[in-house]
Amino acid sequence: MNSLTEMFSYSSKANNLNLVINPEFFYKKKSKKRVFDFYFNYINDSSFLPLLIKMYPLLNFLDCRDRQLNNLINSQNIKGLIFNLEMAQDFDLETVIFVRKNFDKLMLSDLDTMAYPLFKNGIDGIITDFSSRNYNLLSKLKNSVINSDSMLAKSLQLKYNVLKKS
């Protein structure tokens, strides 16, 4: 990472994707809490996951329990997902978009140890912590889409079988 400026902003009219992290909000000296101001809007575009992978070192600073940050995020009316690097590598864009659109319909009681709503008040997002729990989440996702999207169901079934054997 030679250029931090490159990490703080990204904009592309061609694919309708914008992500801005304002360094001024990244760290507030008075409160000594790491906060940043970011937002992104996206369409089904192949640049989405590579961008998140690129931004991952900075997104690690996010603390969902920080009330000050929570208020800041709420004020920006964010829509989107933040995934850890492992998630971005394991899932294709189609699956990520599906999870975003259907997360509320999944059984959160079964997923609360590996995924949870990022912020309440209608903000659409989750943070995932996979490590060795990929198998369990894939099982849940596979069962939830088996009758609604055959292409995605087949993709999840394949990944599920691979993890089951390992």
Tab-separated table of C-alpha atoms in Angstrom:
chain	number	residue	atom	x	y	z
A	1	MET	CA	0.000	0.000	0.000
A	2	ASN	CA	2.024	2.886	-1.292
A	3	SER	CA	-0.881	5.249	-1.669
A	4	LEU	CA	-3.349	5.669	1.179
A	5	THR	CA	-5.244	8.176	-0.914
A	6	GLU	CA	-6.143	5.344	-3.225
A	7	MET	CA	-7.582	3.432	-0.283
A	8	PHE	CA	-9.758	6.310	0.863
A	9	SER	CA	-11.770	6.984	-2.251
A	10	TYR	CA	-13.129	5.210	-5.259
A	11	SER	CA	-15.596	6.400	-7.831
A	12	SER	CA	-16.685	5.010	-11.156
A	13	LYS	CA	-19.597	6.379	-13.154
A	14	ALA	CA	-19.220	3.524	-15.612
A	15	ASN	CA	-20.354	0.873	-13.138
A	16	ASN	CA	-22.460	3.104	-10.895
A	17	LEU	CA	-20.385	2.288	-7.821
A	18	ASN	CA	-19.195	4.877	-5.345
A	19	LEU	CA	-17.318	4.413	-2.106
A	20	VAL	CA	-15.832	7.244	-0.085
A	21	ILE	CA	-14.008	7.053	3.211
A	22	ASN	CA	-13.333	10.487	4.614
A	23	PRO	CA	-10.025	10.548	6.546
A	24	GLU	CA	-11.264	13.467	8.674
A	25	PHE	CA	-13.754	11.145	10.348
A	26	PHE	CA	-11.403	8.211	10.557
A	27	TYR	CA	-10.086	9.159	13.961
A	28	LYS	CA	-11.429	11.805	16.335
A	29	LYS	CA	-8.861	12.935	18.869
A	30	LYS	CA	-11.338	14.135	21.490
A	31	SER	CA	-13.195	10.866	21.787
A	32	LYS	CA	-10.183	8.753	20.833
A	33	LYS	CA	-12.469	6.491	18.890
A	34	ARG	CA	-11.880	5.373	15.358
A	35	VAL	CA	-14.698	6.565	13.204
A	36	PHE	CA	-15.062	7.035	9.518
A	37	ASP	CA	-17.638	8.210	7.115
A	38	PHE	CA	-18.302	5.923	4.217
A	39	TYR	CA	-21.020	4.935	1.858
A	40	PHE	CA	-21.376	2.899	-1.263
A	41	ASN	CA	-24.062	2.236	-3.809
A	42	TYR	CA	-23.674	-0.530	-6.284
A	43	ILE	CA	-25.318	-2.500	-9.026
A	44	ASN	CA	-24.586	-6.093	-9.978
A	45	ASP	CA	-21.065	-5.431	-11.119
A	46	SER	CA	-17.951	-7.576	-11.044
A	47	SER	CA	-15.916	-4.742	-9.520
A	48	PHE	CA	-17.852	-4.895	-6.237
A	49	LEU	CA	-15.998	-7.727	-4.482
A	50	PRO	CA	-12.494	-6.750	-5.629
A	51	LEU	CA	-13.167	-3.296	-4.250
A	52	LEU	CA	-14.169	-4.665	-0.858
A	53	ILE	CA	-11.081	-6.857	-0.790
A	54	LYS	CA	-9.001	-3.795	-1.539
A	55	MET	CA	-10.729	-1.790	1.197
A	56	TYR	CA	-10.631	-4.584	3.769
A	57	PRO	CA	-7.580	-3.347	5.743
A	58	LEU	CA	-9.411	-0.086	6.461
A	59	LEU	CA	-12.791	-1.659	7.077
A	60	ASN	CA	-11.209	-3.679	9.860
A	61	PHE	CA	-11.372	-0.527	11.961
A	62	LEU	CA	-15.147	-0.649	12.022
A	63	ASP	CA	-16.581	-1.207	15.492
A	64	CYS	CA	-20.303	-1.886	15.429
A	65	ARG	CA	-20.579	-1.401	19.175
A	66	ASP	CA	-19.370	2.177	18.947
A	67	ARG	CA	-22.455	4.361	19.481
A	68	GLN	CA	-20.755	7.386	17.995
A	69	LEU	CA	-19.921	5.466	14.847
A	70	ASN	CA	-23.387	3.959	14.768
A	71	ASN	CA	-24.929	7.437	14.746
A	72	LEU	CA	-22.534	8.542	12.042
A	73	ILE	CA	-23.410	5.586	9.854
A	74	ASN	CA	-27.133	6.053	10.460
A	75	SER	CA	-26.893	9.682	9.418
A	76	GLN	CA	-25.484	8.592	6.069
A	77	ASN	CA	-28.346	6.162	5.365
A	78	ILE	CA	-25.955	3.468	4.236
A	79	LYS	CA	-27.083	0.571	2.105
A	80	GLY	CA	-24.711	-2.234	1.385
A	81	LEU	CA	-22.615	-4.995	2.862
A	82	ILE	CA	-19.248	-5.208	4.515
A	83	PHE	CA	-17.682	-8.627	4.332
A	84	ASN	CA	-14.490	-9.903	5.807
A	85	LEU	CA	-11.826	-11.014	3.366
A	86	GLU	CA	-12.623	-14.683	3.807
A	87	MET	CA	-16.243	-14.104	2.866
A	88	ALA	CA	-15.304	-12.162	-0.241
A	89	GLN	CA	-13.065	-14.971	-1.423
A	90	ASP	CA	-15.539	-17.764	-0.740
A	91	PHE	CA	-18.653	-16.308	-2.338
A	92	ASP	CA	-19.354	-15.035	-5.813
A	93	LEU	CA	-21.186	-11.786	-6.433
A	94	GLU	CA	-24.507	-13.483	-7.136
A	95	THR	CA	-24.450	-15.151	-3.735
A	96	VAL	CA	-23.466	-11.931	-1.985
A	97	ILE	CA	-26.335	-10.048	-3.592
A	98	PHE	CA	-28.723	-12.841	-2.628
A	99	VAL	CA	-27.615	-12.729	1.016
A	100	ARG	CA	-28.079	-8.969	1.064
A	101	LYS	CA	-31.618	-9.180	-0.302
A	102	ASN	CA	-32.722	-12.149	1.795
A	103	PHE	CA	-30.815	-11.786	5.049
A	104	ASP	CA	-33.884	-10.786	7.059
A	105	LYS	CA	-35.699	-13.901	5.853
A	106	LEU	CA	-32.983	-16.253	7.088
A	107	MET	CA	-33.291	-17.722	10.561
A	108	LEU	CA	-31.151	-15.352	12.589
A	109	SER	CA	-31.353	-17.622	15.624
A	110	ASP	CA	-29.297	-20.157	13.699
A	111	LEU	CA	-26.938	-17.575	12.253
A	112	ASP	CA	-26.325	-15.249	15.175
A	113	THR	CA	-22.861	-16.639	15.940
A	114	MET	CA	-21.606	-16.145	12.402
A	115	ALA	CA	-23.584	-13.201	11.053
A	116	TYR	CA	-25.713	-10.427	12.519
A	117	PRO	CA	-27.415	-7.224	11.388
A	118	LEU	CA	-24.795	-4.514	11.077
A	119	PHE	CA	-27.099	-1.713	12.165
A	120	LYS	CA	-30.786	-1.540	12.996
A	121	ASN	CA	-33.260	1.123	11.843
A	122	GLY	CA	-33.642	-0.334	8.380
A	123	ILE	CA	-29.993	-0.152	7.365
A	124	ASP	CA	-29.219	-3.046	5.107
A	125	GLY	CA	-25.954	-4.746	6.006
A	126	ILE	CA	-24.173	-7.550	7.822
A	127	ILE	CA	-20.727	-8.416	9.038
A	128	THR	CA	-19.683	-12.024	8.836
A	129	ASP	CA	-17.173	-14.001	10.822
A	130	PHE	CA	-16.639	-17.243	8.982
A	131	SER	CA	-13.438	-19.017	10.038
A	132	SER	CA	-14.522	-22.683	10.246
A	133	ARG	CA	-18.271	-22.046	10.095
A	134	ASN	CA	-18.637	-21.798	6.312
A	135	TYR	CA	-20.288	-25.211	6.183
A	136	ASN	CA	-23.134	-24.232	8.510
A	137	LEU	CA	-23.972	-20.998	6.720
A	138	LEU	CA	-23.769	-22.614	3.307
A	139	SER	CA	-26.200	-25.257	4.512
A	140	LYS	CA	-28.652	-22.580	5.622
A	141	LEU	CA	-28.295	-20.601	2.407
A	142	LYS	CA	-28.616	-23.710	0.250
A	143	ASN	CA	-31.877	-24.680	1.907
A	144	SER	CA	-33.281	-21.166	1.618
A	145	VAL	CA	-32.801	-20.839	-2.139
A	146	ILE	CA	-33.345	-24.388	-3.352
A	147	ASN	CA	-36.853	-23.576	-4.654
A	148	SER	CA	-36.384	-19.958	-5.645
A	149	ASP	CA	-33.252	-19.780	-7.774
A	150	SER	CA	-32.051	-22.962	-9.418
A	151	MET	CA	-28.773	-21.501	-10.677
A	152	LEU	CA	-27.821	-20.181	-7.260
A	153	ALA	CA	-29.061	-23.334	-5.548
A	154	LYS	CA	-26.796	-25.470	-7.722
A	155	SER	CA	-23.850	-23.206	-6.974
A	156	LEU	CA	-24.460	-23.388	-3.236
A	157	GLN	CA	-25.051	-27.147	-3.390
A	158	LEU	CA	-21.690	-27.617	-5.069
A	159	LYS	CA	-19.868	-25.496	-2.495
A	160	TYR	CA	-21.767	-27.215	0.300
A	161	ASN	CA	-20.717	-30.669	-0.949
A	162	VAL	CA	-17.076	-29.626	-1.233
A	163	LEU	CA	-17.044	-28.327	2.340
A	164	LYS	CA	-18.885	-31.408	3.572
A	165	LYS	CA	-16.151	-33.654	2.183
A	166	SER	CA	-13.320	-31.578	3.645
